[in-house]
A tleap script that builds the chain and sets N, CA, C and O, in Angstrom:
source leaprc.protein.ff14SB
mol = sequence {
  NMET SER LYS PRO GLN THR ARG ALA SER ASN
  LYS TYR ASN ALA LYS ALA TYR ASP ARG LEU
  ALA ILE GLN VAL LYS LYS GLY ARG LYS ALA
  GLU ILE GLN ALA ALA ALA LYS LYS GLN GLY
  GLU SER LEU ASN ALA TYR VAL VAL LYS ALA
  VAL GLU GLN ARG MET GLU ILE GLU GLN CGLU
}
set mol.1.N position { 3.582 -18.401 11.522 }
set mol.1.CA position { 2.264 -18.084 12.019 }
set mol.1.C position { 1.388 -19.322 11.844 }
set mol.1.O position { 1.399 -19.955 10.788 }
set mol.2.N position { 0.642 -19.657 12.874 }
set mol.2.CA position { -0.217 -20.837 12.802 }
set mol.2.C position { -1.450 -20.552 11.942 }
set mol.2.O position { -1.776 -19.396 11.673 }
set mol.3.N position { -2.124 -21.610 11.518 }
set mol.3.CA position { -3.321 -21.449 10.690 }
set mol.3.C position { -4.401 -20.628 11.397 }
set mol.3.O position { -4.994 -19.750 10.770 }
set mol.4.N position { -4.680 -20.882 12.693 }
set mol.4.CA position { -5.682 -20.044 13.369 }
set mol.4.C position { -5.270 -18.567 13.433 }
set mol.4.O position { -6.114 -17.681 13.295 }
set mol.5.N position { -3.991 -18.308 13.639 }
set mol.5.CA position { -3.517 -16.922 13.667 }
set mol.5.C position { -3.687 -16.264 12.296 }
set mol.5.O position { -4.099 -15.108 12.198 }
set mol.6.N position { -3.369 -17.002 11.262 }
set mol.6.CA position { -3.516 -16.489 9.900 }
set mol.6.C position { -4.974 -16.185 9.596 }
set mol.6.O position { -5.287 -15.132 9.041 }
set mol.7.N position { -5.865 -17.099 9.956 }
set mol.7.CA position { -7.294 -16.874 9.739 }
set mol.7.C position { -7.780 -15.642 10.493 }
set mol.7.O position { -8.526 -14.828 9.947 }
set mol.8.N position { -7.356 -15.506 11.750 }
set mol.8.CA position { -7.758 -14.357 12.559 }
set mol.8.C position { -7.229 -13.063 11.934 }
set mol.8.O position { -7.939 -12.058 11.873 }
set mol.9.N position { -6.007 -13.098 11.484 }
set mol.9.CA position { -5.398 -11.926 10.846 }
set mol.9.C position { -6.153 -11.554 9.579 }
set mol.9.O position { -6.460 -10.382 9.359 }
set mol.10.N position { -6.448 -12.531 8.755 }
set mol.10.CA position { -7.183 -12.290 7.513 }
set mol.10.C position { -8.579 -11.743 7.790 }
set mol.10.O position { -9.051 -10.848 7.089 }
set mol.11.N position { -9.230 -12.277 8.802 }
set mol.11.CA position { -10.570 -11.812 9.174 }
set mol.11.C position { -10.515 -10.351 9.615 }
set mol.11.O position { -11.344 -9.541 9.201 }
set mol.12.N position { -9.540 -10.020 10.454 }
set mol.12.CA position { -9.388 -8.637 10.913 }
set mol.12.C position { -9.100 -7.713 9.734 }
set mol.12.O position { -9.721 -6.657 9.607 }
set mol.13.N position { -8.170 -8.101 8.876 }
set mol.13.CA position { -7.800 -7.267 7.732 }
set mol.13.C position { -8.985 -7.031 6.804 }
set mol.13.O position { -9.150 -5.928 6.283 }
set mol.14.N position { -9.806 -8.043 6.593 }
set mol.14.CA position { -10.984 -7.909 5.734 }
set mol.14.C position { -11.974 -6.907 6.321 }
set mol.14.O position { -12.649 -6.184 5.589 }
set mol.15.N position { -12.051 -6.873 7.644 }
set mol.15.CA position { -12.976 -5.965 8.317 }
set mol.15.C position { -12.418 -4.542 8.390 }
set mol.15.O position { -13.174 -3.577 8.279 }
set mol.16.N position { -11.127 -4.406 8.573 }
set mol.16.CA position { -10.527 -3.107 8.875 }
set mol.16.C position { -9.973 -2.361 7.660 }
set mol.16.O position { -9.771 -1.149 7.730 }
set mol.17.N position { -9.726 -3.055 6.556 }
set mol.17.CA position { -9.055 -2.428 5.424 }
set mol.17.C position { -9.785 -2.695 4.123 }
set mol.17.O position { -10.400 -3.746 3.943 }
set mol.18.N position { -9.710 -1.725 3.215 }
set mol.18.CA position { -10.132 -1.925 1.831 }
set mol.18.C position { -8.874 -2.249 1.035 }
set mol.18.O position { -7.777 -1.819 1.389 }
set mol.19.N position { -9.040 -3.004 -0.032 }
set mol.19.CA position { -7.895 -3.360 -0.862 }
set mol.19.C position { -7.990 -2.633 -2.194 }
set mol.19.O position { -9.073 -2.476 -2.757 }
set mol.20.N position { -6.848 -2.198 -2.683 }
set mol.20.CA position { -6.735 -1.602 -4.011 }
set mol.20.C position { -5.694 -2.395 -4.780 }
set mol.20.O position { -4.655 -2.764 -4.233 }
set mol.21.N position { -5.969 -2.651 -6.025 }
set mol.21.CA position { -4.976 -3.317 -6.878 }
set mol.21.C position { -4.598 -2.332 -7.968 }
set mol.21.O position { -5.467 -1.788 -8.649 }
set mol.22.N position { -3.311 -2.102 -8.134 }
set mol.22.CA position { -2.863 -1.212 -9.195 }
set mol.22.C position { -1.950 -1.979 -10.141 }
set mol.22.O position { -1.327 -2.971 -9.765 }
set mol.23.N position { -1.889 -1.503 -11.359 }
set mol.23.CA position { -1.016 -2.115 -12.348 }
set mol.23.C position { -0.044 -1.063 -12.843 }
set mol.23.O position { -0.424 0.080 -13.098 }
set mol.24.N position { 1.205 -1.454 -12.976 }
set mol.24.CA position { 2.242 -0.564 -13.505 }
set mol.24.C position { 2.995 -1.309 -14.599 }
set mol.24.O position { 2.992 -2.539 -14.650 }
set mol.25.N position { 3.625 -0.558 -15.455 }
set mol.25.CA position { 4.414 -1.164 -16.525 }
set mol.25.C position { 5.522 -2.013 -15.930 }
set mol.25.O position { 6.003 -1.742 -14.830 }
set mol.26.N position { 5.925 -3.049 -16.668 }
set mol.26.CA position { 7.020 -3.916 -16.228 }
set mol.26.C position { 8.231 -3.069 -15.859 }
set mol.26.O position { 8.608 -2.154 -16.591 }
set mol.27.N position { 8.829 -3.380 -14.729 }
set mol.27.CA position { 10.016 -2.670 -14.272 }
set mol.27.C position { 9.706 -1.519 -13.326 }
set mol.27.O position { 10.549 -1.159 -12.504 }
set mol.28.N position { 8.516 -0.932 -13.424 }
set mol.28.CA position { 8.161 0.202 -12.565 }
set mol.28.C position { 7.971 -0.230 -11.117 }
set mol.28.O position { 8.266 0.534 -10.199 }
set mol.29.N position { 7.482 -1.444 -10.906 }
set mol.29.CA position { 7.295 -1.928 -9.538 }
set mol.29.C position { 8.624 -1.906 -8.788 }
set mol.29.O position { 8.689 -1.447 -7.647 }
set mol.30.N position { 9.652 -2.389 -9.411 }
set mol.30.CA position { 10.981 -2.418 -8.778 }
set mol.30.C position { 11.460 -0.997 -8.489 }
set mol.30.O position { 12.070 -0.746 -7.449 }
set mol.31.N position { 11.188 -0.075 -9.397 }
set mol.31.CA position { 11.589 1.320 -9.199 }
set mol.31.C position { 10.843 1.927 -8.006 }
set mol.31.O position { 11.436 2.630 -7.188 }
set mol.32.N position { 9.553 1.652 -7.917 }
set mol.32.CA position { 8.741 2.188 -6.823 }
set mol.32.C position { 9.177 1.558 -5.501 }
set mol.32.O position { 9.277 2.248 -4.486 }
set mol.33.N position { 9.437 0.254 -5.512 }
set mol.33.CA position { 9.913 -0.417 -4.300 }
set mol.33.C position { 11.241 0.175 -3.837 }
set mol.33.O position { 11.448 0.371 -2.640 }
set mol.34.N position { 12.133 0.458 -4.772 }
set mol.34.CA position { 13.430 1.044 -4.427 }
set mol.34.C position { 13.248 2.434 -3.825 }
set mol.34.O position { 13.930 2.790 -2.864 }
set mol.35.N position { 12.334 3.215 -4.387 }
set mol.35.CA position { 12.076 4.560 -3.859 }
set mol.35.C position { 11.494 4.466 -2.449 }
set mol.35.O position { 11.856 5.252 -1.574 }
set mol.36.N position { 10.600 3.515 -2.232 }
set mol.36.CA position { 10.010 3.322 -0.903 }
set mol.36.C position { 11.083 2.916 0.102 }
set mol.36.O position { 11.137 3.442 1.214 }
set mol.37.N position { 11.926 1.984 -0.298 }
set mol.37.CA position { 13.006 1.515 0.581 }
set mol.37.C position { 13.947 2.667 0.945 }
set mol.37.O position { 14.392 2.782 2.087 }
set mol.38.N position { 14.242 3.512 -0.039 }
set mol.38.CA position { 15.120 4.667 0.187 }
set mol.38.C position { 14.528 5.601 1.250 }
set mol.38.O position { 15.262 6.237 2.006 }
set mol.39.N position { 13.208 5.674 1.295 }
set mol.39.CA position { 12.521 6.517 2.282 }
set mol.39.C position { 12.267 5.769 3.593 }
set mol.39.O position { 11.744 6.345 4.547 }
set mol.40.N position { 12.636 4.494 3.641 }
set mol.40.CA position { 12.427 3.696 4.845 }
set mol.40.C position { 10.972 3.321 5.057 }
set mol.40.O position { 10.525 3.144 6.190 }
set mol.41.N position { 10.234 3.201 3.956 }
set mol.41.CA position { 8.800 2.886 4.020 }
set mol.41.C position { 8.509 1.585 3.283 }
set mol.41.O position { 9.268 1.156 2.415 }
set mol.42.N position { 7.401 0.978 3.649 }
set mol.42.CA position { 6.933 -0.178 2.884 }
set mol.42.C position { 6.372 0.332 1.560 }
set mol.42.O position { 6.069 1.517 1.417 }
set mol.43.N position { 6.240 -0.556 0.616 }
set mol.43.CA position { 5.654 -0.196 -0.676 }
set mol.43.C position { 4.248 0.366 -0.462 }
set mol.43.O position { 3.884 1.384 -1.050 }
set mol.44.N position { 3.472 -0.292 0.371 }
set mol.44.CA position { 2.106 0.157 0.636 }
set mol.44.C position { 2.095 1.556 1.242 }
set mol.44.O position { 1.356 2.426 0.780 }
set mol.45.N position { 2.902 1.775 2.263 }
set mol.45.CA position { 2.939 3.090 2.919 }
set mol.45.C position { 3.368 4.175 1.935 }
set mol.45.O position { 2.834 5.283 1.962 }
set mol.46.N position { 4.315 3.866 1.081 }
set mol.46.CA position { 4.821 4.829 0.102 }
set mol.46.C position { 3.724 5.222 -0.887 }
set mol.46.O position { 3.537 6.403 -1.176 }
set mol.47.N position { 3.008 4.237 -1.397 }
set mol.47.CA position { 1.954 4.501 -2.381 }
set mol.47.C position { 0.792 5.246 -1.727 }
set mol.47.O position { 0.271 6.201 -2.302 }
set mol.48.N position { 0.386 4.823 -0.542 }
set mol.48.CA position { -0.719 5.499 0.153 }
set mol.48.C position { -0.362 6.959 0.416 }
set mol.48.O position { -1.189 7.849 0.215 }
set mol.49.N position { 0.864 7.204 0.863 }
set mol.49.CA position { 1.303 8.569 1.140 }
set mol.49.C position { 1.272 9.415 -0.138 }
set mol.49.O position { 0.847 10.570 -0.109 }
set mol.50.N position { 1.716 8.849 -1.240 }
set mol.50.CA position { 1.714 9.568 -2.515 }
set mol.50.C position { 0.292 9.924 -2.935 }
set mol.50.O position { 0.044 11.038 -3.397 }
set mol.51.N position { -0.635 8.997 -2.782 }
set mol.51.CA position { -2.036 9.250 -3.132 }
set mol.51.C position { -2.616 10.334 -2.231 }
set mol.51.O position { -3.287 11.249 -2.710 }
set mol.52.N position { -2.361 10.235 -0.934 }
set mol.52.CA position { -2.880 11.228 0.008 }
set mol.52.C position { -2.331 12.620 -0.296 }
set mol.52.O position { -3.069 13.603 -0.235 }
set mol.53.N position { -1.040 12.712 -0.623 }
set mol.53.CA position { -0.446 14.010 -0.956 }
set mol.53.C position { -1.087 14.599 -2.203 }
set mol.53.O position { -1.358 15.799 -2.254 }
set mol.54.N position { -1.329 13.775 -3.196 }
set mol.54.CA position { -1.959 14.277 -4.423 }
set mol.54.C position { -3.379 14.731 -4.155 }
set mol.54.O position { -3.809 15.765 -4.665 }
set mol.55.N position { -4.111 13.969 -3.361 }
set mol.55.CA position { -5.480 14.357 -3.030 }
set mol.55.C position { -5.502 15.698 -2.297 }
set mol.55.O position { -6.378 16.529 -2.536 }
set mol.56.N position { -4.542 15.897 -1.413 }
set mol.56.CA position { -4.435 17.145 -0.658 }
set mol.56.C position { -4.194 18.326 -1.610 }
set mol.56.O position { -4.829 19.373 -1.481 }
set mol.57.N position { -3.287 18.153 -2.551 }
set mol.57.CA position { -2.972 19.201 -3.520 }
set mol.57.C position { -4.197 19.525 -4.376 }
set mol.57.O position { -4.480 20.695 -4.633 }
set mol.58.N position { -4.914 18.510 -4.811 }
set mol.58.CA position { -6.048 18.715 -5.703 }
set mol.58.C position { -7.251 19.337 -5.003 }
set mol.58.O position { -8.141 19.867 -5.668 }
set mol.59.N position { -7.293 19.283 -3.679 }
set mol.59.CA position { -8.398 19.890 -2.939 }
set mol.59.C position { -8.216 21.397 -2.796 }
set mol.59.O position { -9.165 22.106 -2.461 }
set mol.60.N position { -7.029 21.882 -3.042 }
set mol.60.CA position { -6.762 23.320 -2.874 }
set mol.60.C position { -7.367 24.121 -3.985 }
set mol.60.O position { -7.240 25.345 -4.003 }
savepdb mol mol.pdb
quit
């Protein structure tokens, strides 16, 4: 990806998305990544889906 493309991508992402940083115990990241891969999802998609499911349950 060229520098202008990267800048454009970063600008769009900053406008369209919020960022969350989470911390997990050493070794848990690899476990979560493996679980995401097993489901055919990216790490981000897997974590977002898990959060959304929990929020749905807690609203009941």
